[in-house]
Short mmCIF file of C-alpha atoms and ligand atoms in Angstrom, two decimals:
data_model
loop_
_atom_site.label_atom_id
_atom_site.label_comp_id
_atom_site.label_asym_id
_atom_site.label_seq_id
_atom_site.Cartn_x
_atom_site.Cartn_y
_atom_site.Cartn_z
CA UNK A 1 63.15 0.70 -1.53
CA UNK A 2 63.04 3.29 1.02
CA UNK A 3 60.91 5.75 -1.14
CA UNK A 4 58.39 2.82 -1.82
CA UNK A 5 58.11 2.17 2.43
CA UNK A 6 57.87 6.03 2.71
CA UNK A 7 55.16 5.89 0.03
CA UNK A 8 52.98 2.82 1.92
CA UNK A 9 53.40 4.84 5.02
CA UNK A 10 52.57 8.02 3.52
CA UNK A 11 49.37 5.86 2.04
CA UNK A 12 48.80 3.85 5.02
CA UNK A 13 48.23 7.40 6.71
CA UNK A 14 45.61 9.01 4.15
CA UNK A 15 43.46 5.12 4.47
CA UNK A 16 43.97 5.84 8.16
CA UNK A 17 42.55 9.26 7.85
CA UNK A 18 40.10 9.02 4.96
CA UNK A 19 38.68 5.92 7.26
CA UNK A 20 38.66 7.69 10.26
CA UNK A 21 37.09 10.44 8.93
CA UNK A 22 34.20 8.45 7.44
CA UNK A 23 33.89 6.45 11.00
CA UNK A 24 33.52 10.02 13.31
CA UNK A 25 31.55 11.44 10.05
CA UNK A 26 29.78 8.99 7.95
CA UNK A 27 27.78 10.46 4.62
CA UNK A 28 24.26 10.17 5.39
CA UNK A 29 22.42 8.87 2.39
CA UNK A 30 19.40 11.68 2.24
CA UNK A 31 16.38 10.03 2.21
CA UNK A 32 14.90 9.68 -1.40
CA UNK A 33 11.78 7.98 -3.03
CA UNK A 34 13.50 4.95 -5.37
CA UNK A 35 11.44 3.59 -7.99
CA UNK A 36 11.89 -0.14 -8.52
CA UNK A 37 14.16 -0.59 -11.79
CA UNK A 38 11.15 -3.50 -12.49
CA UNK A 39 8.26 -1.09 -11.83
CA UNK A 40 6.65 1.19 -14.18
CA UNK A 41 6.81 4.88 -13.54
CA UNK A 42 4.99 6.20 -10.73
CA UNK A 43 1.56 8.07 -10.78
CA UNK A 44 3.21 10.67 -8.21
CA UNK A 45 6.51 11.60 -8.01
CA UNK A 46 6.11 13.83 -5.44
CA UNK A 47 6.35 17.24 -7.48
CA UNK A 48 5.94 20.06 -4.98
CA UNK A 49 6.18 18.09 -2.07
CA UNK A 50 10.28 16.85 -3.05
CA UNK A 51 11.11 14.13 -0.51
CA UNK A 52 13.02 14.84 2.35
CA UNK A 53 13.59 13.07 5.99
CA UNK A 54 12.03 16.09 8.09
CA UNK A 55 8.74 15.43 5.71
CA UNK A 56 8.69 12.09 5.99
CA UNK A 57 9.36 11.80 9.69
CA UNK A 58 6.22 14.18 10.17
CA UNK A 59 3.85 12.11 7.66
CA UNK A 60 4.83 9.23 9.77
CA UNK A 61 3.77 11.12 13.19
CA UNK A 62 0.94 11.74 11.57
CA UNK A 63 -0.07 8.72 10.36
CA UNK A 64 0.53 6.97 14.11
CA UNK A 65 -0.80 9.74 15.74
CA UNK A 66 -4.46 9.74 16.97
CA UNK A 67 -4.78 13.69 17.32
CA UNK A 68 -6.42 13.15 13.41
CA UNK A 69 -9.52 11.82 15.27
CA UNK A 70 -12.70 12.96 17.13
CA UNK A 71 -11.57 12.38 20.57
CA UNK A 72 -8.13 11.79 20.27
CA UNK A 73 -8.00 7.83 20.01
CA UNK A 74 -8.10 6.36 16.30
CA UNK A 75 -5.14 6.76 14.13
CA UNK A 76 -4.83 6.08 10.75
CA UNK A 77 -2.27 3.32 11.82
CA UNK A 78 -5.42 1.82 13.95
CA UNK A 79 -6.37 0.10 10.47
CA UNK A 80 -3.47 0.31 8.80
CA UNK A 81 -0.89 -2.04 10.16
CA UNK A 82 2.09 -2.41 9.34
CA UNK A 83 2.85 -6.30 10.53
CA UNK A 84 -0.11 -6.96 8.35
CA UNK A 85 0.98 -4.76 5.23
CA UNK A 86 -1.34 -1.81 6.66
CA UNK A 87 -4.41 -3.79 6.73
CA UNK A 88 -6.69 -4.32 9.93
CA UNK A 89 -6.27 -7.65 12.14
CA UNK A 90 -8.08 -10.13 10.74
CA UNK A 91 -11.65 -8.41 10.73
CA UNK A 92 -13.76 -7.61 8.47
CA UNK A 93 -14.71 -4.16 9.07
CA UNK A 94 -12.48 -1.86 11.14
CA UNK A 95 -14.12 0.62 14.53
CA UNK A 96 -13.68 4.16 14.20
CA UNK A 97 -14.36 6.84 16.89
CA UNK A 98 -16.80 5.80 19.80
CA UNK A 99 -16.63 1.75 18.25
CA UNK A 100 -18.40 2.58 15.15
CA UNK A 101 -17.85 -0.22 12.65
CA UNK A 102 -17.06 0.87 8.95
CA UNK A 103 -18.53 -0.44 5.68
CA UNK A 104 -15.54 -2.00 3.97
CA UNK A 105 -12.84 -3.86 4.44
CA UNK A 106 -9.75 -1.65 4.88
CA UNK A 107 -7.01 -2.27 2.52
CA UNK A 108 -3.59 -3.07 2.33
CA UNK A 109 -1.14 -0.23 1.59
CA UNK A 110 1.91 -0.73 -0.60
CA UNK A 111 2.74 1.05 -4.00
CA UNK A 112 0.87 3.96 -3.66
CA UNK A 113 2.64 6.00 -5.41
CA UNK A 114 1.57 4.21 -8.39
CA UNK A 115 -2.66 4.70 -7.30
CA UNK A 116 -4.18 6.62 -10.08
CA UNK A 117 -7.10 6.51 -7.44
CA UNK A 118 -7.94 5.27 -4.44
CA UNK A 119 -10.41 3.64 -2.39
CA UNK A 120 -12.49 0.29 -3.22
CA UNK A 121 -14.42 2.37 -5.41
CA UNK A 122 -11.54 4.89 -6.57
CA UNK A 123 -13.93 7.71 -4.74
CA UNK A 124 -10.78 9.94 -4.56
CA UNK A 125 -8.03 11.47 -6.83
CA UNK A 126 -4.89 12.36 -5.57
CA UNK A 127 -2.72 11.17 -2.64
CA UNK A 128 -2.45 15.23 -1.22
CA UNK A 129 -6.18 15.08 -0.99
CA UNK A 130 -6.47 11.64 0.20
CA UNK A 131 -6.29 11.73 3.96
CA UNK A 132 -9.24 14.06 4.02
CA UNK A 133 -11.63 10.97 3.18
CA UNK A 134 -10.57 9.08 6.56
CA UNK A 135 -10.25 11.86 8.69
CA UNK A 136 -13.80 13.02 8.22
CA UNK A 137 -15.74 10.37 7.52
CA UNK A 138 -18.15 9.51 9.69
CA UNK A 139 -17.43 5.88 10.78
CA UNK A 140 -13.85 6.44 10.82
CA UNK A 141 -11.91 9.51 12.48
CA UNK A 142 -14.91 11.77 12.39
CA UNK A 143 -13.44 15.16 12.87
CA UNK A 144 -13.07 18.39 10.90
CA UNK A 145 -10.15 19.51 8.96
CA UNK A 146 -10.51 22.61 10.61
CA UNK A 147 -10.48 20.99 14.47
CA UNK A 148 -7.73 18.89 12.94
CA UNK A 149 -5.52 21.87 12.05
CA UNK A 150 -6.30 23.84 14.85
CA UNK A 151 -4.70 21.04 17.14
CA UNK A 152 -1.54 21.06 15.36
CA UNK A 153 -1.36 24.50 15.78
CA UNK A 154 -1.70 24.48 19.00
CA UNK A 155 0.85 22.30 19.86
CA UNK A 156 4.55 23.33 19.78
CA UNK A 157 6.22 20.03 18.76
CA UNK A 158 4.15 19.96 15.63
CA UNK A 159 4.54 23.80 14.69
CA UNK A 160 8.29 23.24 14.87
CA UNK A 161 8.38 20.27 13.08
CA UNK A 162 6.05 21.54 10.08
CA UNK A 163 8.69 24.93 10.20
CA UNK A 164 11.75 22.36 9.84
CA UNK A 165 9.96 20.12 7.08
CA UNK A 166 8.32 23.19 4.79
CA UNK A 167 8.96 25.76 6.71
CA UNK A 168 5.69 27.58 7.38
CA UNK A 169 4.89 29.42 10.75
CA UNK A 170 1.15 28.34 10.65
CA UNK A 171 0.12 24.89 9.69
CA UNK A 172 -2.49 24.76 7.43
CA UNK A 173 -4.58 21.76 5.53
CA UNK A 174 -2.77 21.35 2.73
CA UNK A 175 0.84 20.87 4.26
CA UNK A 176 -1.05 18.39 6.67
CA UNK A 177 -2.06 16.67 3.61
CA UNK A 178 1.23 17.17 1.98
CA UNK A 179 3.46 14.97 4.99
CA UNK A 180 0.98 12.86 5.03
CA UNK A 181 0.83 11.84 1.43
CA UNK A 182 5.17 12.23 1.76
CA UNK A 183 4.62 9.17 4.13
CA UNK A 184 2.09 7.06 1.95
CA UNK A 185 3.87 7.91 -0.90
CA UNK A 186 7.05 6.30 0.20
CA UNK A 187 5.50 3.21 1.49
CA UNK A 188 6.89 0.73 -1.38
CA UNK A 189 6.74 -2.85 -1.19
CA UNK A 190 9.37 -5.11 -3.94
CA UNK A 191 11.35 -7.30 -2.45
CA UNK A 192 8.89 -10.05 -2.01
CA UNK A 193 10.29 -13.69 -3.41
CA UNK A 194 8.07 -13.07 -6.11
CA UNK A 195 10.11 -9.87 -7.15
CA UNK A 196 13.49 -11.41 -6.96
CA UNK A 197 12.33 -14.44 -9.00
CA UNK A 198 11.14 -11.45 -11.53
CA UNK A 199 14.22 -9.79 -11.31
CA UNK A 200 16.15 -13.30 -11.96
CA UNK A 201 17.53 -13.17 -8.13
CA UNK A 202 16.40 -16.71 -7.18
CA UNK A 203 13.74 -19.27 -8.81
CA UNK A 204 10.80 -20.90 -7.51
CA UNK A 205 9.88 -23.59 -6.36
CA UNK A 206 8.07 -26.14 -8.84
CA UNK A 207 4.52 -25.64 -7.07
CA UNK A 208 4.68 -21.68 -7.01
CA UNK A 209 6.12 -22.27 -10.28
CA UNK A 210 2.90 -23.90 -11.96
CA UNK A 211 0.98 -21.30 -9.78
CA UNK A 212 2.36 -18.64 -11.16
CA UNK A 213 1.80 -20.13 -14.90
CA UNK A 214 -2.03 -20.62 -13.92
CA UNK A 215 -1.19 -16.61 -12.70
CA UNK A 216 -0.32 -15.19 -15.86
CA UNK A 217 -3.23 -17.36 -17.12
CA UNK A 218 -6.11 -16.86 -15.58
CA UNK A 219 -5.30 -13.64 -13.10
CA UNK A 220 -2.74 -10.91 -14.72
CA UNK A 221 -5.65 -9.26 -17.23
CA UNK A 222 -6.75 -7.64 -13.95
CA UNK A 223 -3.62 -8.25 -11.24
CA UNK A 224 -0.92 -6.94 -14.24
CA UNK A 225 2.43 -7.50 -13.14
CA UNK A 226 4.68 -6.20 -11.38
CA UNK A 227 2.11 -4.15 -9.67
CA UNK A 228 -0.62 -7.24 -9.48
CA UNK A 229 -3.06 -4.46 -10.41
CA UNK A 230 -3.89 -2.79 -13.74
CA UNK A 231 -6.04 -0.15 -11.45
CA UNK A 232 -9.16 -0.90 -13.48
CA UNK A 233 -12.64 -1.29 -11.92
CA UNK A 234 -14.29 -4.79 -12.34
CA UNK A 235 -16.68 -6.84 -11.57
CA UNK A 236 -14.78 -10.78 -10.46
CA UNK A 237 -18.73 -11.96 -9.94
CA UNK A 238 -19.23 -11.80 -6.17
CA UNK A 239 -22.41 -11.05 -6.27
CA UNK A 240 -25.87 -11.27 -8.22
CA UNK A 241 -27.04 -8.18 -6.72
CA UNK A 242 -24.79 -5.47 -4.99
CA UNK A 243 -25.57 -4.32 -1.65
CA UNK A 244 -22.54 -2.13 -2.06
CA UNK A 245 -22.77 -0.45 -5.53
CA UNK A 246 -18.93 -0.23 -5.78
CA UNK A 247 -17.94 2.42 -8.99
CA UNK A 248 -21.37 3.08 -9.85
CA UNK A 249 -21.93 4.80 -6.48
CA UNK A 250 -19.51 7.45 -7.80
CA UNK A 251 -19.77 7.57 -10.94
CA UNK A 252 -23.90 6.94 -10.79
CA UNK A 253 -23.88 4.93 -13.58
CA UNK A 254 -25.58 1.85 -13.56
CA UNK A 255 -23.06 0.17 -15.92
CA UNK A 256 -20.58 0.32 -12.88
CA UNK A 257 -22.66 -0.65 -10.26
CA UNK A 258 -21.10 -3.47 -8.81
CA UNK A 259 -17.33 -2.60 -9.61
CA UNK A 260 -14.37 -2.25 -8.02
CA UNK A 261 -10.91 -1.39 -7.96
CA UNK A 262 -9.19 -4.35 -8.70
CA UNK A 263 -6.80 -4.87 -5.86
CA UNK A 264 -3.05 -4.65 -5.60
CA UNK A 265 -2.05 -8.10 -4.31
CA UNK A 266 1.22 -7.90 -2.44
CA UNK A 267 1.24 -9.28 0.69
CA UNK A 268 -2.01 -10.89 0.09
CA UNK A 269 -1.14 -14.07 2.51
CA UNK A 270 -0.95 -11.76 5.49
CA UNK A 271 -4.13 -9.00 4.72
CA UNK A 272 -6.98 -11.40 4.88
CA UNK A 273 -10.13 -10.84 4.98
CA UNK A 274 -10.84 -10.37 1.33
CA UNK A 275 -12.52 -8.37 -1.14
CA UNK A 276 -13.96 -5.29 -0.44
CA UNK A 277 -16.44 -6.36 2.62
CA UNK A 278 -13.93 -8.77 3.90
CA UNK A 279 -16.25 -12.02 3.31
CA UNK A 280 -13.44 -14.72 2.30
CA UNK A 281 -10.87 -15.16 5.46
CA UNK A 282 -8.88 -17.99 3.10
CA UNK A 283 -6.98 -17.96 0.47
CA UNK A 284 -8.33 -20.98 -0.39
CA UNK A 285 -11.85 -19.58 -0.35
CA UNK A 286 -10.61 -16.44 -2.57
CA UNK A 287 -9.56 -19.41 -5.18
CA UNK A 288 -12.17 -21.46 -5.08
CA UNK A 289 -14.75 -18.55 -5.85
CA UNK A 290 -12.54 -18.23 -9.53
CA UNK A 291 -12.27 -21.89 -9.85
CA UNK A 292 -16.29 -22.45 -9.76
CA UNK A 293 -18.18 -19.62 -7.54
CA UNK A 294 -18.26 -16.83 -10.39
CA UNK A 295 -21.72 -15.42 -9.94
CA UNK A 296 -23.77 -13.89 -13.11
CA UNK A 297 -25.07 -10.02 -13.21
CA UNK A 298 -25.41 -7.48 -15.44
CA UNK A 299 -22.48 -5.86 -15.18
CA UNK A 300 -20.19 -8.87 -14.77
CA UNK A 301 -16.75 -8.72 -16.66
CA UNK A 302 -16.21 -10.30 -20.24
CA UNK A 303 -13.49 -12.37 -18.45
CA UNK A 304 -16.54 -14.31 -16.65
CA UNK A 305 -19.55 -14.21 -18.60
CA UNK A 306 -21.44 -17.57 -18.77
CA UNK A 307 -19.10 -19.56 -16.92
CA UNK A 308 -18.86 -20.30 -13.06
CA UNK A 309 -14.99 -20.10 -13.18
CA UNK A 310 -11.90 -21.60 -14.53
CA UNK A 311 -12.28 -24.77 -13.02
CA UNK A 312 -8.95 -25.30 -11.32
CA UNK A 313 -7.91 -29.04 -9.70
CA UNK A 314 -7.08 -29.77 -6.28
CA UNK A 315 -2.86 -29.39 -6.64
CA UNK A 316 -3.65 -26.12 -8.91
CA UNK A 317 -5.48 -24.61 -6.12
CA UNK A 318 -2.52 -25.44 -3.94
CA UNK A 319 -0.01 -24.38 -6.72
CA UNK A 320 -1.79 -20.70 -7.03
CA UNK A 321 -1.84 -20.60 -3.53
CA UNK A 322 1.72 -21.24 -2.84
CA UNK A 323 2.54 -18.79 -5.77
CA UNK A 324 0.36 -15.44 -3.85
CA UNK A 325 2.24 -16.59 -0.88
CA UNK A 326 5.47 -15.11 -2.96
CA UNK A 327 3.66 -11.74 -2.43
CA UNK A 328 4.49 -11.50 0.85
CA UNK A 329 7.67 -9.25 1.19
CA UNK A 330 9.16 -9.71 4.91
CA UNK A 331 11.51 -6.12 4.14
CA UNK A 332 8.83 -4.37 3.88
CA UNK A 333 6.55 -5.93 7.11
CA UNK A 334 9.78 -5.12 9.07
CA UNK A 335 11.11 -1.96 7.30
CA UNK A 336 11.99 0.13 10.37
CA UNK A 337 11.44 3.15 8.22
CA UNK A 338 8.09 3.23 8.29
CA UNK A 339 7.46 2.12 12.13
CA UNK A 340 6.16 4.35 14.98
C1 LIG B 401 -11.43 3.26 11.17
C2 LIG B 401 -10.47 2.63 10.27
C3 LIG B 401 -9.62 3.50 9.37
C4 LIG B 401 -8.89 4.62 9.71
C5 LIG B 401 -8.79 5.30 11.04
C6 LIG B 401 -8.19 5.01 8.49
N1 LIG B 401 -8.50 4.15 7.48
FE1 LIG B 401 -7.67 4.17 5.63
N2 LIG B 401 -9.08 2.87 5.01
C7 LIG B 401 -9.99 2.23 5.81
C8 LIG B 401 -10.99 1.58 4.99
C9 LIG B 401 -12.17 0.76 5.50
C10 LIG B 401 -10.65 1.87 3.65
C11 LIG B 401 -11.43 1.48 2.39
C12 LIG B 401 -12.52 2.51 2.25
C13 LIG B 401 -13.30 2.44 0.97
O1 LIG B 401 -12.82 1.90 -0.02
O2 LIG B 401 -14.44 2.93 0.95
C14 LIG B 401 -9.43 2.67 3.71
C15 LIG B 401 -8.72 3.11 2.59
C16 LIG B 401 -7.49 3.74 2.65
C17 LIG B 401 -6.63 3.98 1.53
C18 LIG B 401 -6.92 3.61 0.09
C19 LIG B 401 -6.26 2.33 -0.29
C20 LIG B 401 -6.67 1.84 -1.64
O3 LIG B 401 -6.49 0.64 -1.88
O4 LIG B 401 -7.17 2.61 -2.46
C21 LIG B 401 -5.54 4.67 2.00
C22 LIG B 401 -4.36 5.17 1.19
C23 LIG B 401 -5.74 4.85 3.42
N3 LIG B 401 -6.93 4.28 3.79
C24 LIG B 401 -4.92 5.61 4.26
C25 LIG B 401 -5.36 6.09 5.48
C26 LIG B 401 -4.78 7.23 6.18
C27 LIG B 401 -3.60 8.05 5.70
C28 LIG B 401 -5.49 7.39 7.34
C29 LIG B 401 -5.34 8.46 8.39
C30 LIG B 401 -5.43 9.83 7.93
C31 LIG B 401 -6.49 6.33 7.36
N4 LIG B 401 -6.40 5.60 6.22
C32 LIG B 401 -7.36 6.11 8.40
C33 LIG B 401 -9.97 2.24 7.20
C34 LIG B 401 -9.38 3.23 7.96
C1 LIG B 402 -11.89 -9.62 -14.31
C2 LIG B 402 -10.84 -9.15 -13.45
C3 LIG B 402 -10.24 -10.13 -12.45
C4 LIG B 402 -9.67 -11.36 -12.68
C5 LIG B 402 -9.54 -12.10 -14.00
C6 LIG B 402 -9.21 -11.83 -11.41
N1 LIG B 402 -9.47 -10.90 -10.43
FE1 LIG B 402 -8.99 -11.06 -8.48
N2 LIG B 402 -10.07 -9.38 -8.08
C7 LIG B 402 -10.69 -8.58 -9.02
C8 LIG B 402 -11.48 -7.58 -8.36
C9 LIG B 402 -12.30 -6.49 -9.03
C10 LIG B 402 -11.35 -7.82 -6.98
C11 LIG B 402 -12.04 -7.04 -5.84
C12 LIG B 402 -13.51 -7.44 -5.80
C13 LIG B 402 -14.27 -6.93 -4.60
O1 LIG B 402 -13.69 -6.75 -3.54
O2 LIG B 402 -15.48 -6.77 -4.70
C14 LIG B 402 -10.45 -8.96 -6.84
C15 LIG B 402 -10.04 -9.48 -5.63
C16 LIG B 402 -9.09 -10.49 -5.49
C17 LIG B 402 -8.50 -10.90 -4.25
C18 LIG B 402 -8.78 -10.29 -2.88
C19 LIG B 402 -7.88 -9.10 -2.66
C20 LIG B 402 -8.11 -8.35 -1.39
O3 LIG B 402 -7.24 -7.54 -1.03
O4 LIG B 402 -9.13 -8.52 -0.72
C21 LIG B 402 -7.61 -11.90 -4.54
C22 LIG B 402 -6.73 -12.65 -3.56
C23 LIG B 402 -7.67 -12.13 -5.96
N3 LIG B 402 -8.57 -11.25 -6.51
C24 LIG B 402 -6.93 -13.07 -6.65
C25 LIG B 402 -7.16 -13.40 -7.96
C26 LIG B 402 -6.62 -14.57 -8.61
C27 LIG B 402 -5.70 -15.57 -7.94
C28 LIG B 402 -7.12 -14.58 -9.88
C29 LIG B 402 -6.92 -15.62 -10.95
C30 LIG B 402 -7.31 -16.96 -10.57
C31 LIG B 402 -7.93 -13.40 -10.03
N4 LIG B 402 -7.94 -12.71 -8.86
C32 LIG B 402 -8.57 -13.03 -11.22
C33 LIG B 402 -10.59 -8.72 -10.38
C34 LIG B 402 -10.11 -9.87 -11.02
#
């Protein structure tokens, strides 16, 4: 009896301890890109540029910080929201430096890790080359990579912080690149509704229910789950003649003209306007150009040919609508991670 109380106190003590010693000390989990157990494997898994919170933390001064511009006021965070899944406000085309007005629409960001290619027209490669497109184009940041890196250089805070994170004395283009493709790398969106129902969490509701059957009808040969994008370039007939030649202005073939990425989805309630020059502000719009606004060209996917659309009725319009709405994953608007 006494050797069992001497025992619990003996124990009490080490909980005591242990717990104290966790409370004054607690094990930081280390930061770490974690790919979705749903979610296919990811296009880049950050080889060479291994995750850590000293990169991260710079890709995400970066990305807020306006220094990547002209005169010092546009960041890439200017276009890229995060309340609205790092899409612009509710416009169609976004101002760069001095008010210029872009082109496109810019795009949500989420899950791009798993971009084979990016931009409307998949115009560039990799995500450590990526940030050169925005930084010197024209309507956009309009400066030089080499005015760019000669401002980090010359000030302190960033010198020391690119020494912590890769430890380099002189900061040069590519590690620019590198935290900044850290930061848009780790920018992963999966806990919308729609990814617990998937992931038999919780069920929906009988409308986004029968949306999501007219979904996996009509929709998933381009929008393949879980990513709601298969990353192929299409034409969802927009348009009987292209203003904006899409894939065929890279690749200069006139069998793309008219093409374009087909979009990743998530958090489509919240990243209107839509399609690639912004021109539907509704959801309801978006739908009814597949249910009977399908235009005819010559490059217009096998999905549409000859028809107008799928011809959805009133309640399956609301039904689809109510099911994209399951897209919209509140973690990851309000992920404190990735704020300023
Ligand atoms: C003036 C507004 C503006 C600024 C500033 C800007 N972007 Fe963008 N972003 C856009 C637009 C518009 C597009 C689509 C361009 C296209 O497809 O031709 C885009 C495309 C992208 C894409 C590709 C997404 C996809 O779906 O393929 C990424 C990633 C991105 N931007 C990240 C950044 C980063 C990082 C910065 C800062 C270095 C930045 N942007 C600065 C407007 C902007
Ligand atoms: C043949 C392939 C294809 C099919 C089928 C298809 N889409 Fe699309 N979708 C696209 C492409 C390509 C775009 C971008 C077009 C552009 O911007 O010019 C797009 C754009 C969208 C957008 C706008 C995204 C944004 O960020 O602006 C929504 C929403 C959308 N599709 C929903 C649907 C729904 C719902 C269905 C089924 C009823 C569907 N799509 C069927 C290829 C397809």
């Amino acid at each position: 009896m006494k050797y069992a109380s001497l025992l619990l106190i003996a124990f009490s003590f080490l909980v005591f301890f242990s717990c104290k010693k966790e409370s004054t000390n607690p094990t930081v989990t280390p930061l770490a890109f974690v790919k979705p157990a749903h979610f296919p494997a990811p296009n880049y898994s950050f080889v060479g540029n291994e995750v850590t919170q000293d990169k991260f933390d710079l890709g995400k001064q970066l990305f807020y910080d306006p220094i990547l511009s002209l005169d010092n006021t546009v960041s890439c965070a200017k276009c890229h929201d995060q309340a609205h899944a790092f899409s612009d406000h509710n416009i169609k085309f976004s101002n760069g430096v001095g008010g210029t007005l872009g082109q496109r629409n810019s795009p949500a960001l989420s899950n791009l890790a798993w971009y084979p290619n990016f931009m409307w027209d998949g115009g560039i490669n990799h995500i450590e080359v990526f940030s050169v497109g925005p930084i010197t184009n024209q309507l956009e940041m309009k400066e030089t990579i080499a005015n760019v890196v000669a401002k980090l250089n010359a000030s302190t805070n960033y010198k020391n912080k690119f020494k912590k994170a890769y430890n380099i004395d002189v900061i040069t283009d590519q590690y620019m690149l590198k935290a900044l493709a850290q930061f848009m790398g780790m920018l992963v969106s999966s806990d919308s509704k729609y990814d617990r129902v998937y992931t038999g969490k919780t069920t929906f509701t009988a409308s986004e229910e029968n949306g999501y059957t007219l979904f996996k009808t009509n929709c998933v040969s381009c929008h393949l789950e879980p990513l709601t994008t298969d990353f192929s370039f299409r034409n969802n007939g927009i348009d009987e003649q292209f203003t904006d030649l899409g894939r065929g202005h890279i690749t200069q073939n006139a069998s793309d003209n008219g093409k374009f990425r087909v979009p990743n989805l998530r958090n489509i309630a919240i990243t209107y306007p839509y399609m690639h020059d912004g021109r539907f502000f509704t959801l309801a719009q978006v739908i009814d150009h597949y249910s009977n606004g399908i235009k005819q060209s010559a490059t217009i996917d096998p999905i549409f040919q000859n028809t107008t659309g799928f011809n959805f009725s009133p309640t399956e319009k609301l039904d689809l609508i109510a099911f994209l709405k399951t897209l919209t994953d509140n973690t990851y608007l309000a992920n404190p991670l990735y704020q300023k």
